[in-house]
Coordinates of C-alpha atoms (C1' of nucleotides) in Angstrom, one line a residue:
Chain A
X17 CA -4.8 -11.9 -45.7
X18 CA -3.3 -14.7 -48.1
X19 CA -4.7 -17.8 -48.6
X20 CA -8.3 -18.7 -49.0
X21 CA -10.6 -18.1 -46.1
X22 CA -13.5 -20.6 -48.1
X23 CA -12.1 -24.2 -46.8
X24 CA -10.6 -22.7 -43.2
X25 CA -13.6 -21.3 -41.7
X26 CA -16.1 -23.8 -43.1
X27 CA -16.2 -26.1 -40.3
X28 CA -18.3 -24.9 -37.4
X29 CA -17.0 -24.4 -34.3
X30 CA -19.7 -26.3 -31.4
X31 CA -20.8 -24.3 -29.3
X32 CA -18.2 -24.4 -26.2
X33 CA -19.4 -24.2 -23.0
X34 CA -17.8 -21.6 -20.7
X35 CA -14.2 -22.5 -19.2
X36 CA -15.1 -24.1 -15.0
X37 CA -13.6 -21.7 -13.1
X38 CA -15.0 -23.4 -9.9
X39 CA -11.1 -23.5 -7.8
X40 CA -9.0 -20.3 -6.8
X41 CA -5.6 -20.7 -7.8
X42 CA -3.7 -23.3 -5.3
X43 CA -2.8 -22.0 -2.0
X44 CA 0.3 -22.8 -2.4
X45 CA 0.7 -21.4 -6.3
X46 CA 3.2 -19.1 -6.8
X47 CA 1.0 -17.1 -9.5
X48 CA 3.1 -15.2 -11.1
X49 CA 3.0 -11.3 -10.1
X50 CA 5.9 -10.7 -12.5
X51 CA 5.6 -6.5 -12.3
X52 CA 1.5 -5.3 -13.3
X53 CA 2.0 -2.5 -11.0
X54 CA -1.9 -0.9 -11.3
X55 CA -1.5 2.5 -12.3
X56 CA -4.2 3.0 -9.4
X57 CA -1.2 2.0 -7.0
X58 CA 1.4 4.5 -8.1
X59 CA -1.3 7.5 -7.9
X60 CA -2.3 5.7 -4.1
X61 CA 1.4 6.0 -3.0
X62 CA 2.1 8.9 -4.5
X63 CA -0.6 11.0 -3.0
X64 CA -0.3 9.4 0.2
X65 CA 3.5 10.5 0.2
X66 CA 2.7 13.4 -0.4
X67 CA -0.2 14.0 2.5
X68 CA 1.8 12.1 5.2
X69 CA 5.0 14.4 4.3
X70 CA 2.1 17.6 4.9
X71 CA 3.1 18.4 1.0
X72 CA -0.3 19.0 0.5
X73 CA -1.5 21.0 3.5
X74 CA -5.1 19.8 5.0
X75 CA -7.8 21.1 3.3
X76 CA -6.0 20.9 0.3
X77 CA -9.0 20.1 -2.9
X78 CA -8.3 17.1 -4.6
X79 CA -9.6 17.6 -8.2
X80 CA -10.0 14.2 -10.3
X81 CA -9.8 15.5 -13.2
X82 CA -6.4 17.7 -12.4
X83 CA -4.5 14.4 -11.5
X84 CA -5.9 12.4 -14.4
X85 CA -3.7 15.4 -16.6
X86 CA -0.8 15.1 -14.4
X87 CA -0.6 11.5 -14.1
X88 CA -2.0 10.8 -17.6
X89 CA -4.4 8.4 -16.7
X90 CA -8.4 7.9 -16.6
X91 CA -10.2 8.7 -14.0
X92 CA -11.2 5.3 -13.2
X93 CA -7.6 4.1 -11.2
X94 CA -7.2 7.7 -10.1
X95 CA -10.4 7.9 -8.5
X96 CA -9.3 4.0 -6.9
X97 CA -6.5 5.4 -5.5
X98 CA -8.6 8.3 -3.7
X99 CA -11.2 5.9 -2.4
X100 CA -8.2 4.3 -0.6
X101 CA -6.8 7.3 0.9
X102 CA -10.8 7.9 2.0
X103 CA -10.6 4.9 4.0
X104 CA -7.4 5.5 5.6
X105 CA -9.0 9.1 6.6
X106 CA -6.5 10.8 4.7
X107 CA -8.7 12.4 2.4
X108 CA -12.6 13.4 3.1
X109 CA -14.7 12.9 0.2
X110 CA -17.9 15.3 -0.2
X111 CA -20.3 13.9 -2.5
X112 CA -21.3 15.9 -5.0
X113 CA -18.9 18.7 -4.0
X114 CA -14.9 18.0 -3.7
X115 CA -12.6 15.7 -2.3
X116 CA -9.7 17.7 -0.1
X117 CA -6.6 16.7 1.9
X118 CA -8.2 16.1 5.3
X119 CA -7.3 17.9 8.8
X120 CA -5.6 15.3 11.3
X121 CA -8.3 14.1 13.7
X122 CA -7.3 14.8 17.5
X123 CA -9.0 11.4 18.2
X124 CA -7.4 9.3 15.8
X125 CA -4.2 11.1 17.4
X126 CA -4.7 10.3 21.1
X127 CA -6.6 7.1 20.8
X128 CA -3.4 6.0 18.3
X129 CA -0.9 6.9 20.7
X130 CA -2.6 4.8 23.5
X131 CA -3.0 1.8 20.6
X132 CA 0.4 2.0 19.5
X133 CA 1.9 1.4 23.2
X134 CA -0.3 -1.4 24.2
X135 CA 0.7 -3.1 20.8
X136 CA 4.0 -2.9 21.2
X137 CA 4.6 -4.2 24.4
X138 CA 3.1 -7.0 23.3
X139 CA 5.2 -7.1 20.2
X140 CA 8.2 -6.6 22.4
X141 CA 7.0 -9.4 25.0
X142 CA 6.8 -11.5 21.8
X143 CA 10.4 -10.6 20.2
X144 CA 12.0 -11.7 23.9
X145 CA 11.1 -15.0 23.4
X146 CA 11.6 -15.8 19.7
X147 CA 14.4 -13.6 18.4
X148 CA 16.8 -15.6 17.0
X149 CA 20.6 -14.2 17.3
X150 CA 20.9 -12.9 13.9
X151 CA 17.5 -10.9 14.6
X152 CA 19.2 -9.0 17.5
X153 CA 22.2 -8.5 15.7
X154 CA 20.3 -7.2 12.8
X155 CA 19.2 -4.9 15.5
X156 CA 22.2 -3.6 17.3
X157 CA 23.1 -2.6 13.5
X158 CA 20.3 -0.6 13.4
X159 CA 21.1 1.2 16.3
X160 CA 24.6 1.9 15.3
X161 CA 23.1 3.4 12.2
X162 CA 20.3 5.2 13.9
X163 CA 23.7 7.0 16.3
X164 CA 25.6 7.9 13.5
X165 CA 22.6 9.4 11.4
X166 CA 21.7 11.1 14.9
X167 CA 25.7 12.8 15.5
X168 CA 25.5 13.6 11.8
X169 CA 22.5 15.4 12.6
X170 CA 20.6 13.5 9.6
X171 CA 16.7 13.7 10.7
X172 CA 15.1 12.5 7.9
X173 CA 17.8 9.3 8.0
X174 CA 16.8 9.1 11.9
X175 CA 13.3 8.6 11.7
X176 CA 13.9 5.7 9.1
X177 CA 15.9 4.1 10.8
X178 CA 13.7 5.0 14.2
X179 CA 11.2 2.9 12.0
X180 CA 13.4 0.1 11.2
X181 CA 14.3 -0.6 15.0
X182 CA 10.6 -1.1 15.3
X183 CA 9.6 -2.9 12.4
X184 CA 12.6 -5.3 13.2
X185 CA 11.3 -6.1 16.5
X186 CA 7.9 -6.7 15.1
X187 CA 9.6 -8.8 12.4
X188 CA 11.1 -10.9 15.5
X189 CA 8.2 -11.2 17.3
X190 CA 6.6 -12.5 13.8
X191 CA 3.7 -10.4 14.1
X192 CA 3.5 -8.7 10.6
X193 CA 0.1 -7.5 11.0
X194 CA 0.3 -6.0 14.5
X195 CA 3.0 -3.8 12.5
X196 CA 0.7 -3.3 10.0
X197 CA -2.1 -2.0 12.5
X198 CA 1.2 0.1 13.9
X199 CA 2.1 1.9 10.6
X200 CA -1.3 2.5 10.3
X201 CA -1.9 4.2 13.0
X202 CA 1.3 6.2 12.9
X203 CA 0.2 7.8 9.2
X204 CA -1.9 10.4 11.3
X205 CA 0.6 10.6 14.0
X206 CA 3.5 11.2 11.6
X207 CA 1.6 14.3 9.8
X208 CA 1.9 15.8 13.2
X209 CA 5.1 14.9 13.8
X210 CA 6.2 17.0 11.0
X211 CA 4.6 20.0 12.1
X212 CA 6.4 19.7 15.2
X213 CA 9.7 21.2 15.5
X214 CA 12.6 18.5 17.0
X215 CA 13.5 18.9 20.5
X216 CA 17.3 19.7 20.9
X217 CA 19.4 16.5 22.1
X218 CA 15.9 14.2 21.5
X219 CA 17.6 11.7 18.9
X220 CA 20.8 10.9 21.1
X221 CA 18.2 10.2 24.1
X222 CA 16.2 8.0 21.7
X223 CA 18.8 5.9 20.1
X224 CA 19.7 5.4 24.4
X225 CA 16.5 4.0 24.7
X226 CA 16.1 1.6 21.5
X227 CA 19.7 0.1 22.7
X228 CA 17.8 -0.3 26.8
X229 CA 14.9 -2.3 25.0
X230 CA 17.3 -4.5 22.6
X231 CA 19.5 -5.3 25.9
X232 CA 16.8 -6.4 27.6
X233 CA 15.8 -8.3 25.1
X234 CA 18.6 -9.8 24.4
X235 CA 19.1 -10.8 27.7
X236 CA 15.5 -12.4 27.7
X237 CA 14.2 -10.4 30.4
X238 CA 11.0 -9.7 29.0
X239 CA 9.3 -7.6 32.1
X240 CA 12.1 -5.6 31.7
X241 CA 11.9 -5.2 27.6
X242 CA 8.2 -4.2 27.7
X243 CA 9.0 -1.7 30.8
X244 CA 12.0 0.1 28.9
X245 CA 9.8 0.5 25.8
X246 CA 6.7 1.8 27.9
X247 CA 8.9 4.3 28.8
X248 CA 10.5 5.0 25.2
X249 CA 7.0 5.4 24.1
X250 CA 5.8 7.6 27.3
X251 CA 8.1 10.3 25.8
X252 CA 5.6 10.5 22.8
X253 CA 2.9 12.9 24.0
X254 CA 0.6 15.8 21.8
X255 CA 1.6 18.9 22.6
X256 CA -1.7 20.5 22.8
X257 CA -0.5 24.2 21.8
X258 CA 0.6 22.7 17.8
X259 CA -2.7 22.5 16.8
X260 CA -5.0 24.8 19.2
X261 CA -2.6 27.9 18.4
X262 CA -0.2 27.5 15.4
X263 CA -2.6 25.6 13.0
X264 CA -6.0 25.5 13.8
X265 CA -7.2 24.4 10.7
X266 CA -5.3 21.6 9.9
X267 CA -6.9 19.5 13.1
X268 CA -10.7 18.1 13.9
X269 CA -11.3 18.2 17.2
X270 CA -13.8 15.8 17.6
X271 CA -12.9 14.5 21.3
X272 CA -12.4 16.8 24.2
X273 CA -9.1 18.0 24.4
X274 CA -9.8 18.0 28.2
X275 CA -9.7 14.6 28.4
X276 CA -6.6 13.0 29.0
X277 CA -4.0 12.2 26.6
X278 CA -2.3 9.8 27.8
X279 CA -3.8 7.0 29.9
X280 CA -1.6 4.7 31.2
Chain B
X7 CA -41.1 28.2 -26.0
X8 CA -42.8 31.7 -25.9
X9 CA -41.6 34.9 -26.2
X10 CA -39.1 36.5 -28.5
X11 CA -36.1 35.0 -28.6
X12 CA -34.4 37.8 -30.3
X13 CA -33.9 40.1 -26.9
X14 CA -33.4 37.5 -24.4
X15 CA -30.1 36.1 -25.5
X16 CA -28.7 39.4 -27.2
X17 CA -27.1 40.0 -24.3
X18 CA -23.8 38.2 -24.2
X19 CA -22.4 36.9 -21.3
X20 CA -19.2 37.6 -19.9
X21 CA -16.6 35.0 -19.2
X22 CA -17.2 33.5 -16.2
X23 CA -14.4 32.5 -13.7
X24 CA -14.9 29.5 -12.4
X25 CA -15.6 28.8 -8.9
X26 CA -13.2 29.3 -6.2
X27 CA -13.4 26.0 -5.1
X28 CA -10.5 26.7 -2.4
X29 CA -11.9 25.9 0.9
X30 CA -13.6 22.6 2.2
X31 CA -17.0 23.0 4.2
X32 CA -16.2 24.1 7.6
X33 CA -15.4 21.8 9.9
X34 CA -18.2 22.6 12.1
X35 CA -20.7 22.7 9.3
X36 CA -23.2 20.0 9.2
X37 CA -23.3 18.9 5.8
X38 CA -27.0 17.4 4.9
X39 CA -25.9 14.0 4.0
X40 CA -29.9 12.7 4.2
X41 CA -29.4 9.5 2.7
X42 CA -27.3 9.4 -0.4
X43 CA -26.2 5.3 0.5
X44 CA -24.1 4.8 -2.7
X45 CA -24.7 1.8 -4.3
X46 CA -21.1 0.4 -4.4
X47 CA -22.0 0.8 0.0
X48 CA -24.8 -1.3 -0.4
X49 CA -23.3 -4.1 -1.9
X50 CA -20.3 -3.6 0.2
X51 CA -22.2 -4.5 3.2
X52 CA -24.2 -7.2 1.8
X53 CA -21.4 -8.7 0.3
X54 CA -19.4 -8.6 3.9
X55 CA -21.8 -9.8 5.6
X56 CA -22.2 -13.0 3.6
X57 CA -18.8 -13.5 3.9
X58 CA -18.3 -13.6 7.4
X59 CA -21.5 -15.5 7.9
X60 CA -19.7 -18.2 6.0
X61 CA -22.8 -18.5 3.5
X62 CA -20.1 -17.8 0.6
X63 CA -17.0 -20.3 1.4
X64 CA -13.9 -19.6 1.3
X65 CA -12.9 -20.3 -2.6
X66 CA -16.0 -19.3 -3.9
X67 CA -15.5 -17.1 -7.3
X68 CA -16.8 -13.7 -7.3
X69 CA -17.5 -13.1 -10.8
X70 CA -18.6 -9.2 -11.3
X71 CA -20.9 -9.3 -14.2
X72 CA -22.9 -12.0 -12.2
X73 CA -23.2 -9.5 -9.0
X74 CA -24.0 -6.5 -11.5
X75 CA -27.3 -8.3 -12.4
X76 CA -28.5 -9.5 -9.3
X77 CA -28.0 -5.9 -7.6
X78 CA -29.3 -3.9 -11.1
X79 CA -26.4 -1.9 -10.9
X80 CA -23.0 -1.2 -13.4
X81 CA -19.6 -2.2 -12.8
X82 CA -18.0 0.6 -11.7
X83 CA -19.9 0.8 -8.1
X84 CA -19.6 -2.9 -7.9
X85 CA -15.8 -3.0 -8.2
X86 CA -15.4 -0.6 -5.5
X87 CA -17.5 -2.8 -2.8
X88 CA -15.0 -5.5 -4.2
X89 CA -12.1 -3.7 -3.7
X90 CA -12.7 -2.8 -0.4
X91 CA -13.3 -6.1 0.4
X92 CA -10.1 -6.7 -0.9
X93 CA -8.2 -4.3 1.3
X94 CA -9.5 -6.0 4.6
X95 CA -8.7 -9.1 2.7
X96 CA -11.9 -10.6 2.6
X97 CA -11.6 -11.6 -0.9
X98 CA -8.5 -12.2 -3.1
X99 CA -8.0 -10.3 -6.4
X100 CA -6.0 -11.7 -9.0
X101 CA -5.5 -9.9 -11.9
X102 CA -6.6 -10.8 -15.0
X103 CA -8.0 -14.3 -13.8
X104 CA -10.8 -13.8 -11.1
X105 CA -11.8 -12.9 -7.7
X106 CA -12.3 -15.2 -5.1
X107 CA -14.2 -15.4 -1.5
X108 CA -10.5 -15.1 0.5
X109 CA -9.8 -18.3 2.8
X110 CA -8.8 -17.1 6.5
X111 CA -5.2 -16.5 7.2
X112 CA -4.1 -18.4 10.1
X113 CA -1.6 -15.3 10.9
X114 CA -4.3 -13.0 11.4
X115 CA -6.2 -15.2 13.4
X116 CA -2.7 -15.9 15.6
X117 CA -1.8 -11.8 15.7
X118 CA -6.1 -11.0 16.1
X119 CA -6.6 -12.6 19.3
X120 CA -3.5 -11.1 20.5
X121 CA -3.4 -7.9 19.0
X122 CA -7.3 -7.9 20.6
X123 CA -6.5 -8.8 24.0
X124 CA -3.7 -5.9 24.2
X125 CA -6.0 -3.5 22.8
X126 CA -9.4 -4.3 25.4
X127 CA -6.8 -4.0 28.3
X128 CA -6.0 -0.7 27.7
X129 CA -9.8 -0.2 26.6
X130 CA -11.1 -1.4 29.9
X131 CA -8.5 0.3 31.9
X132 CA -9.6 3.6 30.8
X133 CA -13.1 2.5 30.9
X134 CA -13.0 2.4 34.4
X135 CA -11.3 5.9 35.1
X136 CA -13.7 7.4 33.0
X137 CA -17.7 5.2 33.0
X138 CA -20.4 6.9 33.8
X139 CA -22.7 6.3 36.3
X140 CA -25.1 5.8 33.3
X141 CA -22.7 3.9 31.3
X142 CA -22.4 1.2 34.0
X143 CA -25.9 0.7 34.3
X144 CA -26.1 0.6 30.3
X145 CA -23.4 -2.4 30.8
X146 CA -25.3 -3.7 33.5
X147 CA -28.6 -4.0 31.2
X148 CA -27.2 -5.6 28.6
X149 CA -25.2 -8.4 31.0
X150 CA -28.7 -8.8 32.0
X151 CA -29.9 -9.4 28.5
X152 CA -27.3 -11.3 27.5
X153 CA -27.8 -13.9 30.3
X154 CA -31.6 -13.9 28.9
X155 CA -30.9 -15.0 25.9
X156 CA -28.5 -17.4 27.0
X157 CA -30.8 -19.2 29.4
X158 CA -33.3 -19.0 25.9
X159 CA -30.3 -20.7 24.0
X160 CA -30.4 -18.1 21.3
X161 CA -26.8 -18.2 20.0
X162 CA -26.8 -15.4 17.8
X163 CA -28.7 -13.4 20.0
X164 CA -25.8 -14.2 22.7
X165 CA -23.3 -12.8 20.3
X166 CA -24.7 -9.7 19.5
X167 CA -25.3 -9.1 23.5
X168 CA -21.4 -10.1 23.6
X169 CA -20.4 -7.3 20.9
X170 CA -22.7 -4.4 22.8
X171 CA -20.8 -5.6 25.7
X172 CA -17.5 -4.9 24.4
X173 CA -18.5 -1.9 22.2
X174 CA -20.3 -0.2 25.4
X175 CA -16.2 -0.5 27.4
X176 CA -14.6 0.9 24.4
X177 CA -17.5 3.6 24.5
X178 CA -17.0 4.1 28.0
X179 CA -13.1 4.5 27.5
X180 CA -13.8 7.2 24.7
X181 CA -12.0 4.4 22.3
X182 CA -14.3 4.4 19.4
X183 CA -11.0 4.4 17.0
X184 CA -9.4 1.3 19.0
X185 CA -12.8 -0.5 19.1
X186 CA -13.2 0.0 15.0
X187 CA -9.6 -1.7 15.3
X188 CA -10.9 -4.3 17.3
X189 CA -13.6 -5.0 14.7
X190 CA -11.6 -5.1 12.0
X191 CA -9.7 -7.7 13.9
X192 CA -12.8 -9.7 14.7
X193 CA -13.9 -10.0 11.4
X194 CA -11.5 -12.7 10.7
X195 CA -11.7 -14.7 13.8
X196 CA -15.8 -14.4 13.6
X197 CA -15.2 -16.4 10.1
X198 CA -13.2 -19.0 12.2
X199 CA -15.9 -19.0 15.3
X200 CA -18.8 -19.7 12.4
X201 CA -17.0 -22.7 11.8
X202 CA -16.7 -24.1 15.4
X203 CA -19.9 -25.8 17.5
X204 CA -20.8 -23.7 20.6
X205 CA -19.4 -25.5 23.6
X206 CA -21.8 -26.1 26.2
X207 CA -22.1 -24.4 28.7
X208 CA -20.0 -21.4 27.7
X209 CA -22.5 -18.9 27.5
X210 CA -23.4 -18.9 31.2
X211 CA -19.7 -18.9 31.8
X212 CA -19.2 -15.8 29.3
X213 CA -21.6 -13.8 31.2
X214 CA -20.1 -14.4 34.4
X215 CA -17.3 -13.3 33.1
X216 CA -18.3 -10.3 31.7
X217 CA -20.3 -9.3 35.4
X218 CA -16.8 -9.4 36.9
X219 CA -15.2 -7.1 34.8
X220 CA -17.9 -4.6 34.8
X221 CA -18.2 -5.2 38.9
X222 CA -14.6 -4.1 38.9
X223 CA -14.9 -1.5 36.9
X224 CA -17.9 -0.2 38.6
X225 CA -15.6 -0.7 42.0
X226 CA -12.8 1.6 40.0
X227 CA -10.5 -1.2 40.4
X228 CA -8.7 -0.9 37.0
X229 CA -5.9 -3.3 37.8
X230 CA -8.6 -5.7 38.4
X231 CA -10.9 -5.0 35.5
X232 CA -7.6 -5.6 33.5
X233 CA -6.8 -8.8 34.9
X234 CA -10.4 -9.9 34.7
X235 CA -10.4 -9.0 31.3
X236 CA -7.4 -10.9 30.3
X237 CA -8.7 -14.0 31.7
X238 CA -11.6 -13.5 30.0
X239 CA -10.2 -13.1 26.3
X240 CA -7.9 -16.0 27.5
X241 CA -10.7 -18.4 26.8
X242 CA -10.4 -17.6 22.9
X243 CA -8.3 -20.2 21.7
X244 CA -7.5 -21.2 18.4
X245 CA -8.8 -25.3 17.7
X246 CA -6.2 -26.0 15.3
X247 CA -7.7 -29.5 14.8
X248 CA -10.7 -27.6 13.0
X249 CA -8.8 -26.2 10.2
X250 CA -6.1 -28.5 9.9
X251 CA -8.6 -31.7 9.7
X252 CA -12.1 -30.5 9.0
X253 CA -12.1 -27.6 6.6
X254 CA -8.2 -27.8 5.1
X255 CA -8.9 -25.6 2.0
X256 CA -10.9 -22.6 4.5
X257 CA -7.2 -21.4 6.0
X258 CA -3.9 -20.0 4.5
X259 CA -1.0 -20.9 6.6
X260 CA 1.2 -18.4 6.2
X261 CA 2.2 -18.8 9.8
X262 CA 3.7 -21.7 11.0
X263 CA 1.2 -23.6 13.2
X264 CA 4.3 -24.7 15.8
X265 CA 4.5 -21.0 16.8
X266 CA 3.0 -20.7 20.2
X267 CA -0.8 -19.4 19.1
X268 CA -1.6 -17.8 22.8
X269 CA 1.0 -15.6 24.1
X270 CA 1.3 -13.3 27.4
Chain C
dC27 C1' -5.0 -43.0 -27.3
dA28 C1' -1.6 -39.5 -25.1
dG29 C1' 0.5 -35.2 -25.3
dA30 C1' 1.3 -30.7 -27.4
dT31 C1' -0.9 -26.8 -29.6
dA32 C1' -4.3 -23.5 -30.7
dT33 C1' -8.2 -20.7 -29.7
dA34 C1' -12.5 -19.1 -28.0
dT35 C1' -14.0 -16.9 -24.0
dC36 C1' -13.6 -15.7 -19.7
dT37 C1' -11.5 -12.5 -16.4
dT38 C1' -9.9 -7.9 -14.5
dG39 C1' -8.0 -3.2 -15.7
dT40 C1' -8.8 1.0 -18.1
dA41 C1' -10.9 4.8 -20.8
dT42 C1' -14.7 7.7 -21.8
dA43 C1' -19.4 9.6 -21.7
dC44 C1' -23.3 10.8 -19.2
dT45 C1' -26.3 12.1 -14.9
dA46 C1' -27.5 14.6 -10.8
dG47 C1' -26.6 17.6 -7.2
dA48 C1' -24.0 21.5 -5.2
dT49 C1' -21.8 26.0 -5.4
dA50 C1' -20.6 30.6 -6.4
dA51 C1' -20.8 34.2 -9.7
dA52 C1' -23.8 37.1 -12.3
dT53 C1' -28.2 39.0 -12.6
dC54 C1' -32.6 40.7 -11.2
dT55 C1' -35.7 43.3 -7.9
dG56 C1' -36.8 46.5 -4.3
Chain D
dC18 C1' -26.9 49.8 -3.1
dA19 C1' -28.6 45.4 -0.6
dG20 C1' -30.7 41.1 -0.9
dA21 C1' -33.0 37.4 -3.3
dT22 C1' -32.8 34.7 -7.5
dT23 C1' -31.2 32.8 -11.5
dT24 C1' -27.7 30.2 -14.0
dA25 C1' -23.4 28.6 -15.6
dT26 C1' -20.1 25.3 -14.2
dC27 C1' -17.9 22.5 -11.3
dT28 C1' -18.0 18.1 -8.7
dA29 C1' -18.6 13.0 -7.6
dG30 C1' -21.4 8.9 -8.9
dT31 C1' -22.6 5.9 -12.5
dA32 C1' -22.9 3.4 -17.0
dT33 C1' -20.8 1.4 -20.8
dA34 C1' -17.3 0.1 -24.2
dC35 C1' -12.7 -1.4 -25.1
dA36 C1' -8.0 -3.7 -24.1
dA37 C1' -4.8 -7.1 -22.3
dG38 C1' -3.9 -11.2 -20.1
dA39 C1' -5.1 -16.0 -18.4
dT40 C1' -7.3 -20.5 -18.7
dA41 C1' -9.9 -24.4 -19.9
dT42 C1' -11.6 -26.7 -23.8
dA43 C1' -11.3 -28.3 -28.4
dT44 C1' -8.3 -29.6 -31.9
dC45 C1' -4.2 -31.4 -34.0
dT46 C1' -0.1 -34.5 -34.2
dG47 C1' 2.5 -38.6 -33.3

DNA sequence: CAGATATATCTTGTATACTAGATAAATCTG
DNA sequence: CAGATTTATCTAGTATACAAGATATATCTG
């Protein structure tokens, strides 16, 4: 703007060669992750919400460009965020056709049930050896919560802090990504869940079992720890009428329904 | 071209709804998918595979615009492949700096080889409740190849016979969602075994393992099967001397390495 | 010559425009 | 009126252009 441009621009710039770029950032470098939260993130949470909490009932279309109006952005995160939810099965994808909310696969359902128990005894094995005291503490709290949520008659309170009991186990046992591989499986068992109705008196009996598996624990009794929560998750079975009779269409049946459903 | 225009479009049209758009295509109903690969699948694959082969170390910059040339294709396709990549955490994203081949995270190792022994127990358990006569003899055949290609020395041969071998149990158990599990565990731990030098002698031991679980199975004795298998997957230990000595800069520890690595 | 500063240029993240295939409504044909 | 056919319009897949932040190099300052 001001100033003369002749005598500031007159010496040429050599040409520069491009910056190295050969190294990652160090291991240990704490790069700085201040708060860029992608705008492809919010819309993958949001959605996924959404589809776990059967808000958006299987078979649901997902229309791009709908979303990009509501969440005022392009289509490029948006359509990020759905490629996620395609991996996780939570959507199906038809090219050239429509994307919609997709039905609960009756595999993914009995093979995660089977997954979830074998992975958790040997989470709970794990957590014997290493809690520390604080960690089982941190636990009995839980517990207390999860009884008073229960005698308040607080469901949606229960099953968080049903999730907590278990994630702080995991957390003891230091396997982070065996949880991970848990949570993952449960997204398709927790859709079902919801349809579900609760069974009278079920979250009392529960929060009876959590405290069996933390005493064993606690006591270092680890045969005993992994037996009490084989049982605890023995009560978790598909009850085959939900989806045959009440809502057909929100299940794939691709596995025989004859074939058992829980293997021991 | 020909023809009076004048007629033809005198006829206005009426407004059109558009389409209904409000079911999915039946679940039954085979949709021709011929061979629509999309491009961003393509590279996905390739990409992966160099990965866990090792031919792109762990560090190695991913720069986009250099992929988009070499494959002929545009961004957009190519930053899906990445991004997938980036959920199984084969390469690490950081914004608005680069994209790097990921180095292997010692936890996932440590929780893989657990997390994958827990899950082929209950595989092979169910496996031998449920084999075919047919499927046992499939296992059978390709013990038998496997110990061919052993005696031949042909290492990667001898891994591939050592995947069917696995994949056939978990297709015997009606698992194909805990053996995609299992792979996705592997993934990492193959990147690790690339690293290693064969020890000799193990292949002919690995196939005598893998005859006695199948000759329990075959006998329907799952408690043996399980136990077989166990010892079996026992052998996989982690060599902490390679990553802490050899190849420093190929691992995350984000575990610490005192933590027991093999647990029961 | 050493250290601080400035800047060119790279990177990923986002927006937008275009292409090709699929679907259902509207039209045509008997 | 029933069935085949056309056609408008939707969809996902792709290409390209722009924006914002990060970094190594070149430059400036003492």
């Amino acid at each position: 703007m001001t100033g003369s441009p002749s005598t500031a621009w007159t010496s040429p710039h050599k040409t520069r060669k491009p910056r190295a770029r050969n190294a990652p950032p160090a291991p240990g470098s704490m790069v700085r992750t201040q708060k860029p939260v992608k705008n492809s993130e919010i819309v993958y949470g949001d959605l996924r919400r959404a589809i776990i909490a059967m808000e958006m009932a299987p078979g649901t279309p997902i229309v791009e460009r709908d979303l990009t109006e509501r969440y005022g952005i392009s289509r490029t995160p948006l359509r990020e965020a759905v490629l996620r939810l395609a991996e996780e099965r939570l959507v199906d994808v038809v090219p050239k056709s429509g994307t919609y909310v997709a039905r609960i696969p009756v595999s993914v359902l009995r093979e995660g049930i089977v997954a979830r128990r074998a992975l958790e005894e040997v989470t709970v094995r794990a957590a014997t050896r290493r809690a520390s005291e604080s960690q089982i503490m941190s636990l009995r709290a839980i517990i207390q919560r999860q009884k008073e949520v229960a005698d308040a008659g607080d469901e949606e309170a229960f099953h968080r802090a049903d999730e907590d009991f278990h994630s702080g186990i995991a957390a003891a046992a230091s396997f982070p990504g065996i949880w991970d591989m848990i949570l993952q499986m449960r997204v398709h068992v927790e859709r079902y869940r919801r349809l579900t109705l609760p069974q009278p008196g079920r979250m009392r009996l529960v929060v009876g079992e959590h405290a069996a598996v933390l005493d064993s624990i606690a006591e270092g009794k680890a045969d005993a720890a992994v037996a009490r929560m084989k049982e605890h998750l023995d009560k978790l079975t598909l009850d085959i009428a939900v989806f045959r009779d009440l809502w057909p269409d929100y299940f794939i049946y691709d596995v025989s329904l004859d074939a058992p459903l829980n293997l021991d």
